[in-house]
Short mmCIF file of C-alpha atoms and ligand atoms in Angstrom, two decimals:
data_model
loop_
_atom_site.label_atom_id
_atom_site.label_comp_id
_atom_site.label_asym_id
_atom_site.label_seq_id
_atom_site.Cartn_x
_atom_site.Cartn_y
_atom_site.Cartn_z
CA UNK T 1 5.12 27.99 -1.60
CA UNK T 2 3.95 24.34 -2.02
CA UNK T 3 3.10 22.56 1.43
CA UNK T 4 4.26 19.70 0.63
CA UNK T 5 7.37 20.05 -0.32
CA UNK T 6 8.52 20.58 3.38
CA UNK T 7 10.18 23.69 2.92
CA UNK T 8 9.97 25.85 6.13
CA UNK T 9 7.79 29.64 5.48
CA UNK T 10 9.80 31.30 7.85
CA UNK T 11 13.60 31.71 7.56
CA UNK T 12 15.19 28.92 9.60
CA UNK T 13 18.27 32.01 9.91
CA UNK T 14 16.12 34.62 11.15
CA UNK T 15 17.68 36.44 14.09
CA UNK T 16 15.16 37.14 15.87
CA UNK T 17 14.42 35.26 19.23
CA UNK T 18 12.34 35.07 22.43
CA UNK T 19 10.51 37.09 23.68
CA UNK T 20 10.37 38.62 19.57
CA UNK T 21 9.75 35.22 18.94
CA UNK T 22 7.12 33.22 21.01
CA UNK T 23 6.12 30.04 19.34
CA UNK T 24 3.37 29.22 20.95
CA UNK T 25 1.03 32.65 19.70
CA UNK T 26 0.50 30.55 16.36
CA UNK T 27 -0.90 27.51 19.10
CA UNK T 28 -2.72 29.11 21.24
CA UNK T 29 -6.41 28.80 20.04
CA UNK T 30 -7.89 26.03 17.83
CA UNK T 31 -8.70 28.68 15.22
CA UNK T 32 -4.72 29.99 15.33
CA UNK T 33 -3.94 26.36 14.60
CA UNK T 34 -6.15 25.73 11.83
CA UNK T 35 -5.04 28.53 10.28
CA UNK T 36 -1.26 27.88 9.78
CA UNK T 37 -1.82 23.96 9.58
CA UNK T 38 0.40 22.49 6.78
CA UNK T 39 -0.53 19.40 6.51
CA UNK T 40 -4.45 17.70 5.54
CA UNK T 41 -5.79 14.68 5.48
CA UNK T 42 -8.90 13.55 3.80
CA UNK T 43 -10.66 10.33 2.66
CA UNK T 44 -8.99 10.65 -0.45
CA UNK T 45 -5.97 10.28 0.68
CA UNK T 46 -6.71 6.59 1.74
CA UNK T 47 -6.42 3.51 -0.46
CA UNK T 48 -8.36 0.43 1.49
CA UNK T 49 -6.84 -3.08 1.21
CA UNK T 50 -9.11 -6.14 1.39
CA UNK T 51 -8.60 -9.92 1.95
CA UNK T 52 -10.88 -12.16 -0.54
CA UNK T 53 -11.78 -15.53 -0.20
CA UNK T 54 -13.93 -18.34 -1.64
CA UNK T 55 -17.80 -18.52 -0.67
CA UNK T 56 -20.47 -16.36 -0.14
CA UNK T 57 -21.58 -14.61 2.62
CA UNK T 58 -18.32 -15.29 4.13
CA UNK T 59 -16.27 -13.44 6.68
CA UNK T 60 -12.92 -14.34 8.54
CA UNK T 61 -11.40 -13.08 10.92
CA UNK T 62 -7.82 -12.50 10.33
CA UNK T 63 -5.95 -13.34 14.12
CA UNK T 64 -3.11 -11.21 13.71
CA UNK T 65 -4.74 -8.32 12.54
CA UNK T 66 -7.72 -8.00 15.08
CA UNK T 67 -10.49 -6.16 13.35
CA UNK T 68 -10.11 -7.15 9.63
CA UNK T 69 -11.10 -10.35 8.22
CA UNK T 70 -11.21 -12.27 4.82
CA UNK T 71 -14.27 -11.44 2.92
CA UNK T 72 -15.95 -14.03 0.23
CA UNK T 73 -16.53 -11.80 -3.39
CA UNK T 74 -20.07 -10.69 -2.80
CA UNK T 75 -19.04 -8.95 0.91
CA UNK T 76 -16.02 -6.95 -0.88
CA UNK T 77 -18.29 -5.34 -3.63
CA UNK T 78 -20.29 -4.49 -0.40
CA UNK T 79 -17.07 -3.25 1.37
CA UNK T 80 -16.45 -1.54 -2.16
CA UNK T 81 -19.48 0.47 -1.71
CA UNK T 82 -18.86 1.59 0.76
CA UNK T 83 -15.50 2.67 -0.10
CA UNK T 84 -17.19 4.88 -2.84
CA UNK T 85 -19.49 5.89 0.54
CA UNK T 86 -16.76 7.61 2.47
CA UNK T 87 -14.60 8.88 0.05
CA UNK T 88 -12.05 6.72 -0.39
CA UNK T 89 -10.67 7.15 -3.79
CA UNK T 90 -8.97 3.16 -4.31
CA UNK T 91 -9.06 -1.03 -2.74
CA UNK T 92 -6.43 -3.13 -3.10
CA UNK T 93 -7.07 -6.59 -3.71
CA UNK T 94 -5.33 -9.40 -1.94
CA UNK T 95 -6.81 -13.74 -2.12
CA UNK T 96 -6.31 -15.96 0.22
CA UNK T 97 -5.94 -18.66 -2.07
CA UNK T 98 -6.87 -21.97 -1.47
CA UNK T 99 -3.95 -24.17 -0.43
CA UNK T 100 -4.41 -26.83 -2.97
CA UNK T 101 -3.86 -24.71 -5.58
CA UNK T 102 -1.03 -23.09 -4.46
CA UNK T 103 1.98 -24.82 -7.11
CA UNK T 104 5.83 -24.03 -8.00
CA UNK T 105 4.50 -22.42 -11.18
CA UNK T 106 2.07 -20.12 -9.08
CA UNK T 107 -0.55 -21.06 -12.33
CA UNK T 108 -3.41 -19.99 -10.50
CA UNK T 109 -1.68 -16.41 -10.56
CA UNK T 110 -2.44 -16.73 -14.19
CA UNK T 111 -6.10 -17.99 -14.26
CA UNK T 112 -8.56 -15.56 -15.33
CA UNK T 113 -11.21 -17.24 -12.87
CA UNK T 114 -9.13 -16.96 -10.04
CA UNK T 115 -10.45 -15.26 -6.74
CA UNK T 116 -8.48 -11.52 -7.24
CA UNK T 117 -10.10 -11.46 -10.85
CA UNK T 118 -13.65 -12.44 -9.82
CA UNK T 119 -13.68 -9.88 -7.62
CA UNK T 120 -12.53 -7.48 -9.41
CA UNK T 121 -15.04 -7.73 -12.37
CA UNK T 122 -17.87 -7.93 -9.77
CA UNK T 123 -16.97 -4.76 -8.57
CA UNK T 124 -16.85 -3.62 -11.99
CA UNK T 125 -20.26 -5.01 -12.64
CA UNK T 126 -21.97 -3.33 -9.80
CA UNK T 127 -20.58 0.07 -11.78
CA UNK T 128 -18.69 1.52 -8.49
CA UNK T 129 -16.35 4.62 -8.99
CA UNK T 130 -13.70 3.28 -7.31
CA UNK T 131 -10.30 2.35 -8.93
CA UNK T 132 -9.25 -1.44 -8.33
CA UNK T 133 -5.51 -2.04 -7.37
CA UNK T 134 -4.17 -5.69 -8.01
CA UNK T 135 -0.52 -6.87 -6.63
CA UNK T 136 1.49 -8.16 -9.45
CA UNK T 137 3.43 -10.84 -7.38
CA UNK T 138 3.37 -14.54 -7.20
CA UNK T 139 3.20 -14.91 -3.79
CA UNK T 140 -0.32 -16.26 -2.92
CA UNK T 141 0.00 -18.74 -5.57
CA UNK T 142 3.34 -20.79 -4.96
CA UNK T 143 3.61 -23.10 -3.16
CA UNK T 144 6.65 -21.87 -1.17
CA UNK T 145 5.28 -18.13 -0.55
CA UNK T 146 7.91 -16.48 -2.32
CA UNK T 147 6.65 -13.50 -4.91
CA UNK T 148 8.95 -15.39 -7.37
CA UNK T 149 9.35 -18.79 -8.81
CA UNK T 150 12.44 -21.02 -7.25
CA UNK T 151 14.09 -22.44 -9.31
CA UNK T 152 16.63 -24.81 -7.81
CA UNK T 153 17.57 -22.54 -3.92
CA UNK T 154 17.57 -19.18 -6.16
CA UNK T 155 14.19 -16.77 -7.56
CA UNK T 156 14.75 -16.81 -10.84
CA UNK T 157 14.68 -13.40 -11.71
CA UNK T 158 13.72 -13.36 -15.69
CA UNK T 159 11.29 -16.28 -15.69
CA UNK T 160 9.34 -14.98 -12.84
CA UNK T 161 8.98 -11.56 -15.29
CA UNK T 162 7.59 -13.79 -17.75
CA UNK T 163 4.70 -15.21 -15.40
CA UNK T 164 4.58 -11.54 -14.03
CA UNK T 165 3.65 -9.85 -17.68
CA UNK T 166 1.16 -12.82 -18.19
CA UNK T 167 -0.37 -12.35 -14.50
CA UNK T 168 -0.79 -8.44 -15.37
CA UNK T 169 -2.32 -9.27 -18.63
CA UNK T 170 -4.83 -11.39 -16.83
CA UNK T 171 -5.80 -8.96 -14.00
CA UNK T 172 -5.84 -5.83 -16.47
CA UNK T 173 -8.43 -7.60 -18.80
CA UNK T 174 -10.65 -8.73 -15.48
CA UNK T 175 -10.78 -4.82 -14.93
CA UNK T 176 -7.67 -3.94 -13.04
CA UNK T 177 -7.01 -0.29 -13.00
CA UNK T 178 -3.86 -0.41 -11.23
CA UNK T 179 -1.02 -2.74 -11.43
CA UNK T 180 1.11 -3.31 -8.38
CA UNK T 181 4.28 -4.90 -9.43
CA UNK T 182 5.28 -5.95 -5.60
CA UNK T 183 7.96 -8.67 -6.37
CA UNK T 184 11.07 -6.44 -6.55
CA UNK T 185 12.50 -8.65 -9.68
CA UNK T 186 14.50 -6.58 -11.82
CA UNK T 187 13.23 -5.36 -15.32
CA UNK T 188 9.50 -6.36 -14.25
CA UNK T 189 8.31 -2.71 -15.18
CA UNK T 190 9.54 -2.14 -18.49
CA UNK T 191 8.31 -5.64 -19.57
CA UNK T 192 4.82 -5.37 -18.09
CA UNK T 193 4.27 -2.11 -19.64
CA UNK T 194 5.53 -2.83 -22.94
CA UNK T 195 3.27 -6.09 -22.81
CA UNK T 196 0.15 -3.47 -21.71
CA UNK T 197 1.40 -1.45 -24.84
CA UNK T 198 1.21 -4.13 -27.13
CA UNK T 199 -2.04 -5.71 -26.24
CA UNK T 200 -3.42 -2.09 -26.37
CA UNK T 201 -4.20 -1.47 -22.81
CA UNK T 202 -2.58 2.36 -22.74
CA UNK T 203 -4.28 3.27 -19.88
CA UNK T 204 -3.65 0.87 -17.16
CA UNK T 205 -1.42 2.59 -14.47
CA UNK T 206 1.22 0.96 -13.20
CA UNK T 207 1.97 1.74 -8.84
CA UNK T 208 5.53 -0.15 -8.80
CA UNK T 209 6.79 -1.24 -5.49
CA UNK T 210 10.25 0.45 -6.25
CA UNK T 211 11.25 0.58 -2.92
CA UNK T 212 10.09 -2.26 -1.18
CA UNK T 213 11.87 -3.77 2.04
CA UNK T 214 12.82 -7.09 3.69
CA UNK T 215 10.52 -6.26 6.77
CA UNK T 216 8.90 -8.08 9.65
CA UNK T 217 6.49 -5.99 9.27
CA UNK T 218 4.39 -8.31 6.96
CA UNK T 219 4.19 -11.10 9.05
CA UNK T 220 0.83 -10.49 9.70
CA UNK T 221 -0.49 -10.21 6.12
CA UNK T 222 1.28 -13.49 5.38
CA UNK T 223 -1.01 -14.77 7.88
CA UNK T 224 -3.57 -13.11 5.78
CA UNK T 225 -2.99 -14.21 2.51
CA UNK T 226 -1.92 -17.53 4.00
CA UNK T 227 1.47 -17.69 2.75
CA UNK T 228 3.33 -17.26 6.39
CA UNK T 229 3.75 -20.31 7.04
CA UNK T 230 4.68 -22.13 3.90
CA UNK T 231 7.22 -19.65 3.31
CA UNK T 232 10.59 -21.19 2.81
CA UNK T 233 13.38 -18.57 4.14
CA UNK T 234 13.55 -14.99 3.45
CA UNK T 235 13.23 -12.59 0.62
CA UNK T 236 16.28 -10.49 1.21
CA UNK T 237 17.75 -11.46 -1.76
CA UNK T 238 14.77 -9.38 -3.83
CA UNK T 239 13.33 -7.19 -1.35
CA UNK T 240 15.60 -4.26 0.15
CA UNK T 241 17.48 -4.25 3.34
CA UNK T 242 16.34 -1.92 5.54
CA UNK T 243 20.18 -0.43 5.90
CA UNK T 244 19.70 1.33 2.79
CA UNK T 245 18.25 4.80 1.47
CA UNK T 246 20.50 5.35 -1.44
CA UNK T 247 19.75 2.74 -3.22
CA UNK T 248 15.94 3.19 -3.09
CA UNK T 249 16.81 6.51 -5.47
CA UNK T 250 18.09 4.25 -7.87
CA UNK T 251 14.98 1.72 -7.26
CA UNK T 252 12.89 4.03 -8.25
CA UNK T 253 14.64 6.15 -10.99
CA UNK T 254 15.08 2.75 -12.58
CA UNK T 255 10.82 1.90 -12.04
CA UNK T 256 10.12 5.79 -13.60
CA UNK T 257 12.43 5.11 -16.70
CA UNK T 258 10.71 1.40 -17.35
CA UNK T 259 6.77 3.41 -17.60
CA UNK T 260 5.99 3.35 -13.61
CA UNK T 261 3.07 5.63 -13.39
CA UNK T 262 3.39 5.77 -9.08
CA UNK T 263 5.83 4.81 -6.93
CA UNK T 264 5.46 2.55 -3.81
CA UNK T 265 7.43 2.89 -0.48
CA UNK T 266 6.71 -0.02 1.52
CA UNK T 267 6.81 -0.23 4.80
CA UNK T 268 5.56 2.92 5.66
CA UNK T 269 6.18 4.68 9.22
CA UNK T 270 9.56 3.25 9.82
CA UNK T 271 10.31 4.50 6.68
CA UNK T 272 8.94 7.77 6.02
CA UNK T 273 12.84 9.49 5.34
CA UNK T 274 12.65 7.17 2.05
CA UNK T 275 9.31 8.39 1.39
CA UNK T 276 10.53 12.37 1.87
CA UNK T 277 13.62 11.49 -0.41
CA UNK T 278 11.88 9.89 -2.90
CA UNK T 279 8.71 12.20 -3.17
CA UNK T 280 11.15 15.34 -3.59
CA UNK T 281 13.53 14.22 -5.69
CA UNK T 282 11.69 12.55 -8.19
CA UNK T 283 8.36 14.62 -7.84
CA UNK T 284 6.11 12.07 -8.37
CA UNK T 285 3.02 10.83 -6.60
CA UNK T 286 4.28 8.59 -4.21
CA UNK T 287 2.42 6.45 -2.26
CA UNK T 288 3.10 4.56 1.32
CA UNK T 289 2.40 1.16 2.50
CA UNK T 290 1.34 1.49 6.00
CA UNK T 291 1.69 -2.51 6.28
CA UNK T 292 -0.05 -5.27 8.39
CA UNK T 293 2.42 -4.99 11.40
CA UNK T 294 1.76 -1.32 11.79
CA UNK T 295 -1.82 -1.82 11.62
CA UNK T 296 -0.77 -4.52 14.73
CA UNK T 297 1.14 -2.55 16.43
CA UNK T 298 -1.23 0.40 16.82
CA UNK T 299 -4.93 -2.49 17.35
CA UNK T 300 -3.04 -4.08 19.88
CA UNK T 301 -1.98 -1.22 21.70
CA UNK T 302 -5.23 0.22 21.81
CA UNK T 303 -6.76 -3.13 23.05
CA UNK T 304 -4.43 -3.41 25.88
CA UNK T 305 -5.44 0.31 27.07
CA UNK T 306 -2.21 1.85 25.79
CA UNK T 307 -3.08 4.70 23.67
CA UNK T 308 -6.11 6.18 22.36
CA UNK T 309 -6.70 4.44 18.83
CA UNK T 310 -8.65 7.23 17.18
CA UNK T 311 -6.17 9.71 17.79
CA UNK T 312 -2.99 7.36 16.94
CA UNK T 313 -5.01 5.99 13.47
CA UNK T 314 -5.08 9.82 12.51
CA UNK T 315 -1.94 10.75 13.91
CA UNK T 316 -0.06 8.24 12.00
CA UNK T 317 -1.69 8.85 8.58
CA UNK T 318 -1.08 12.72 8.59
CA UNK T 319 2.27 11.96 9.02
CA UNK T 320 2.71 9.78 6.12
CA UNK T 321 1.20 13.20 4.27
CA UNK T 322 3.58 15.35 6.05
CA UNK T 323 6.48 13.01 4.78
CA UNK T 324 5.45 13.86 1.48
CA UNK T 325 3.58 10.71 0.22
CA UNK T 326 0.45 11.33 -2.13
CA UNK T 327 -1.44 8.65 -0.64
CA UNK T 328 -1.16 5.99 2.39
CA UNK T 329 -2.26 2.05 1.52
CA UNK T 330 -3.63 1.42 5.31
CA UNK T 331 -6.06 -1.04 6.71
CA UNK T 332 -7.22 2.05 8.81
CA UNK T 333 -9.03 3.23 5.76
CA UNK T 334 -12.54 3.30 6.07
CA UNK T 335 -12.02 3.81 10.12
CA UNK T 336 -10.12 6.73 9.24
CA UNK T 337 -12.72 8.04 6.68
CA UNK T 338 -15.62 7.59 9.02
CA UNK T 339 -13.60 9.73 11.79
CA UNK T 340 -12.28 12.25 9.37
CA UNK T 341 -16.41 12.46 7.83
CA UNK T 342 -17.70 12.46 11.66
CA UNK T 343 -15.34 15.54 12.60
CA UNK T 344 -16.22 17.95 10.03
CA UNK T 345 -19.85 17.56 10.88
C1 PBG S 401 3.67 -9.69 -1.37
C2 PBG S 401 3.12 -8.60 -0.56
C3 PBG S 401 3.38 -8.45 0.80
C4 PBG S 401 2.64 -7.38 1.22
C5 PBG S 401 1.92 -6.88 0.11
N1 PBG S 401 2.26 -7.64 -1.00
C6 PBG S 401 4.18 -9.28 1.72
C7 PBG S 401 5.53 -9.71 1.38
O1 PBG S 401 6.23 -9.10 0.58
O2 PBG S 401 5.93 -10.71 1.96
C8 PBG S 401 2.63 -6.90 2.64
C9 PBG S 401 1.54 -6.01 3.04
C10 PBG S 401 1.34 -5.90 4.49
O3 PBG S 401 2.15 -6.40 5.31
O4 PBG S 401 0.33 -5.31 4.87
N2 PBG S 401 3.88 -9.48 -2.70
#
C-alpha cells in the first residue's frame, strides 16, 4: 500500500481495543518508530528560492525575512552550488528589479538581459545539475506590483497572457527548466505551452500555480522582490480566496488539461487540506509553497525564544510530505538539507 496516499494500514473498524490494543508499543523505542514511520523527508524533497539583484559581490539582507538576503548573480551560482552540494534537487529564481525599470507594460519582464535571465544562464554556464525554476508573472516588473497589466482599474486578463507567453519564451531560451505560471490569469497554460510547442521547446516543464491564494502570507516576499509597497490594492480578483477548496479542483483540472506538467498549491501550511485533495485526486506531483510569511512566522519565533527552530523547520516540512505534496518550495531549504545531511551521519 502506497504511503502516500494516506490510507490508514490498519482497519480504522477493527474491534479490538485497549488493553488488545496499546498504541504506544509501536512508540516506545526509537528503533519501533523508525520502523513503522510513514512519512520521509530528504534533501530532495526541497526546492530553494533565491532573491537576485544587480552587482557583484553583493548581499542584502531582506528585513522581513531575517536570515535571507538578495544576492547579486555571481553569489547565486555560488548559492547554486551549493544547492547541487546538499542535495537539493531545484532554485527558484526571483529579481529584485530595479525601480526605474519597473513600467505599466512590465517590458523588462520581456528582456532577455534582464536580472532572472542572467542568472539563470550563469548557472547554466558553470554546468550545475540543478534544475532552474523561473515565475511566469509580471509582478516585479510593473510598476503597480500586480502579476498582470492594468488596464484602466481592471487586470486585463488576455493581454497579460500575451506578455506572459512572450516572458516564458524569453526565460526558456536563457535556460529555464521550469516555468512557473504564478499570475492566476485564465487560459495562461494552454497558451504558454502551445507557444513552447511551436518554437520547439518540448521539454520545458511547466509547475502552474493552479491553486494559488489571496494571502497575507506574501507580504514579506513583496518586500523582497520590492513590489510591497508600490502595490496598488489587492489581487483577489485573480488569486483565490482562501474560503474555497472546491474550486481549487477545478483550478487545477483546468491547468492539467491546458499541458501543466506540476501543480502548485500556494500557500502551503495553512493549506495543506488543498494540497491532500488535490494530490489524490488528480495524482500528480504536486508541489507546496511554504511562502515568505511562514518562513516569518517560524525565524521570528525562534528569535524571540519561542520554539526550537531546528525541530519546527523539520517538523513543518514533513508535514507538507505527509499532506501528500511531492515537493515543498521553502526558504528553509538548504538549512533543512544541512540538518537532514548532519543527522544521518
Ligand atoms: C508573485 C509571487 C508571489 C510569491 C511568489 N510569486 C507573491 C504574490 O503573489 O503577491 C510569494 C512567495 C512568498 O510569499 O514566498 N507572482
Amino acid at each position: 500500500m502506497s504511503k502516500r496516499d494516506g490510507t490508514p494500514r490498519t482497519s480504522p473498524t477493527s474491534t479490538a481495543s485497549y488493553p488488545a490494543i496499546r498504541m504506544r508499543r509501536n512508540r516506545r523505542a526509537p528503533w519501533a518508530r523508525a520502523l513503522v514511520r510513514e512519512t520521509m523527508l530528504s534533501a530532495n524533497d526541497l526546492v530553494w528560492p533565491m532573491f537576485v539583484m544587480e552587482g557583484s559581490a553583493k548581499s542584502e539582507a531582506i528585513a522581513s525575512m531575517p536570515g535571507i538576503a538578495r544576492l547579486s548573480v555571481d553569489l547565486i551560482v555560488e548559492a547554486a552550488r551549493e544547492a547541487v552540494s546538499l542535495g537539493i534537487p531545484a532554485i527558484a529564481l526571483f529579481p529584485y528589479t530595479d525601480v526605474k525599470l519597473r513600467t505599466d507594460d512590465a517590458r523588462e519582464a520581456l528582456n532577455p538581459d534582464n536580472l532572472v535571465c542572467r542568472a539563470t544562464r550563469a548557472i547554466k554556464a558553470a554546468k550545475l545539475d540543478v534544475g532552474i525554476m523561473l515565475d511566469v508573472a509580471l509582478d516585479p516588473y510593473t510598476s503597480h506590483g500586480h502579476d498582470g497589466l492594468l488596464i484602466g482599474d481592471e487586470i486585463a486578463n488576455d493581454a497579460t497572457i500575451a506578455a506572459l507567453v512572450k516572458q516564458s519564451i524569453v526565460q526558456t531560451e536563457a535556460g529555464a527548466d521550469v516555468l512557473a505560471p504564478s499570475d492566476m490569469m485564465d487560459g495562461r497554460i494552454a497558451a504558454i505551452r502551445s507557444a513552447l510547442e511551436a518554437a520547439g521547446h518540448h521539454d520545458t516543464q511547466i509547475m502552474s500555480y493552479a491553486a494559488k491564494y489571496a494571502s497575507a502570507f506574501y507580504g514579506p516576499f513583496r518586500d523582497a522582490v520590492g513590489s510591497g509597497g508600490l502595490l496598488k490594492g489587492d489581487k483577489r480578483t485573480y488569486q483565490m480566496d482562501p474560503a474555497n477548496g472546491d474550486e481549487a479542483l477545478r483550478e487545477v483540472a483546468l491547468d492539467i488539461a491546458e499541458g501543466a506538467d506540476l501543480i502548485m498549491v500556494k500557500p502551503g501550511m495553512p493549506y495543506l487540506d488543498i494540497v491532500r485533495r488535490v494530490s489524490e485526486t488528480f495524482k500528480i506531483p504536486t508541489l507546496a509553497y511554504q511562502v515568505s510569511g511562514e518562513y516569518a512566522m517560524i525565524a521570528a519565533a525562534a528569535d524571540k525564544g519561542m520554539l526550537d527552530y531546528d525541530k519546527a523547520v523539520l517538523e513543518s516540512l514533513l508535514a507538507f510530505k505527509r499532506a501528500g505534496a511531492a515537493a515543498v518550495l521553502t526558504y528553509f531549504a538548504p538549512h533543512a538539507a544541512r540538518l537532514l545531511r548532519d543527522a544521518a551521519k
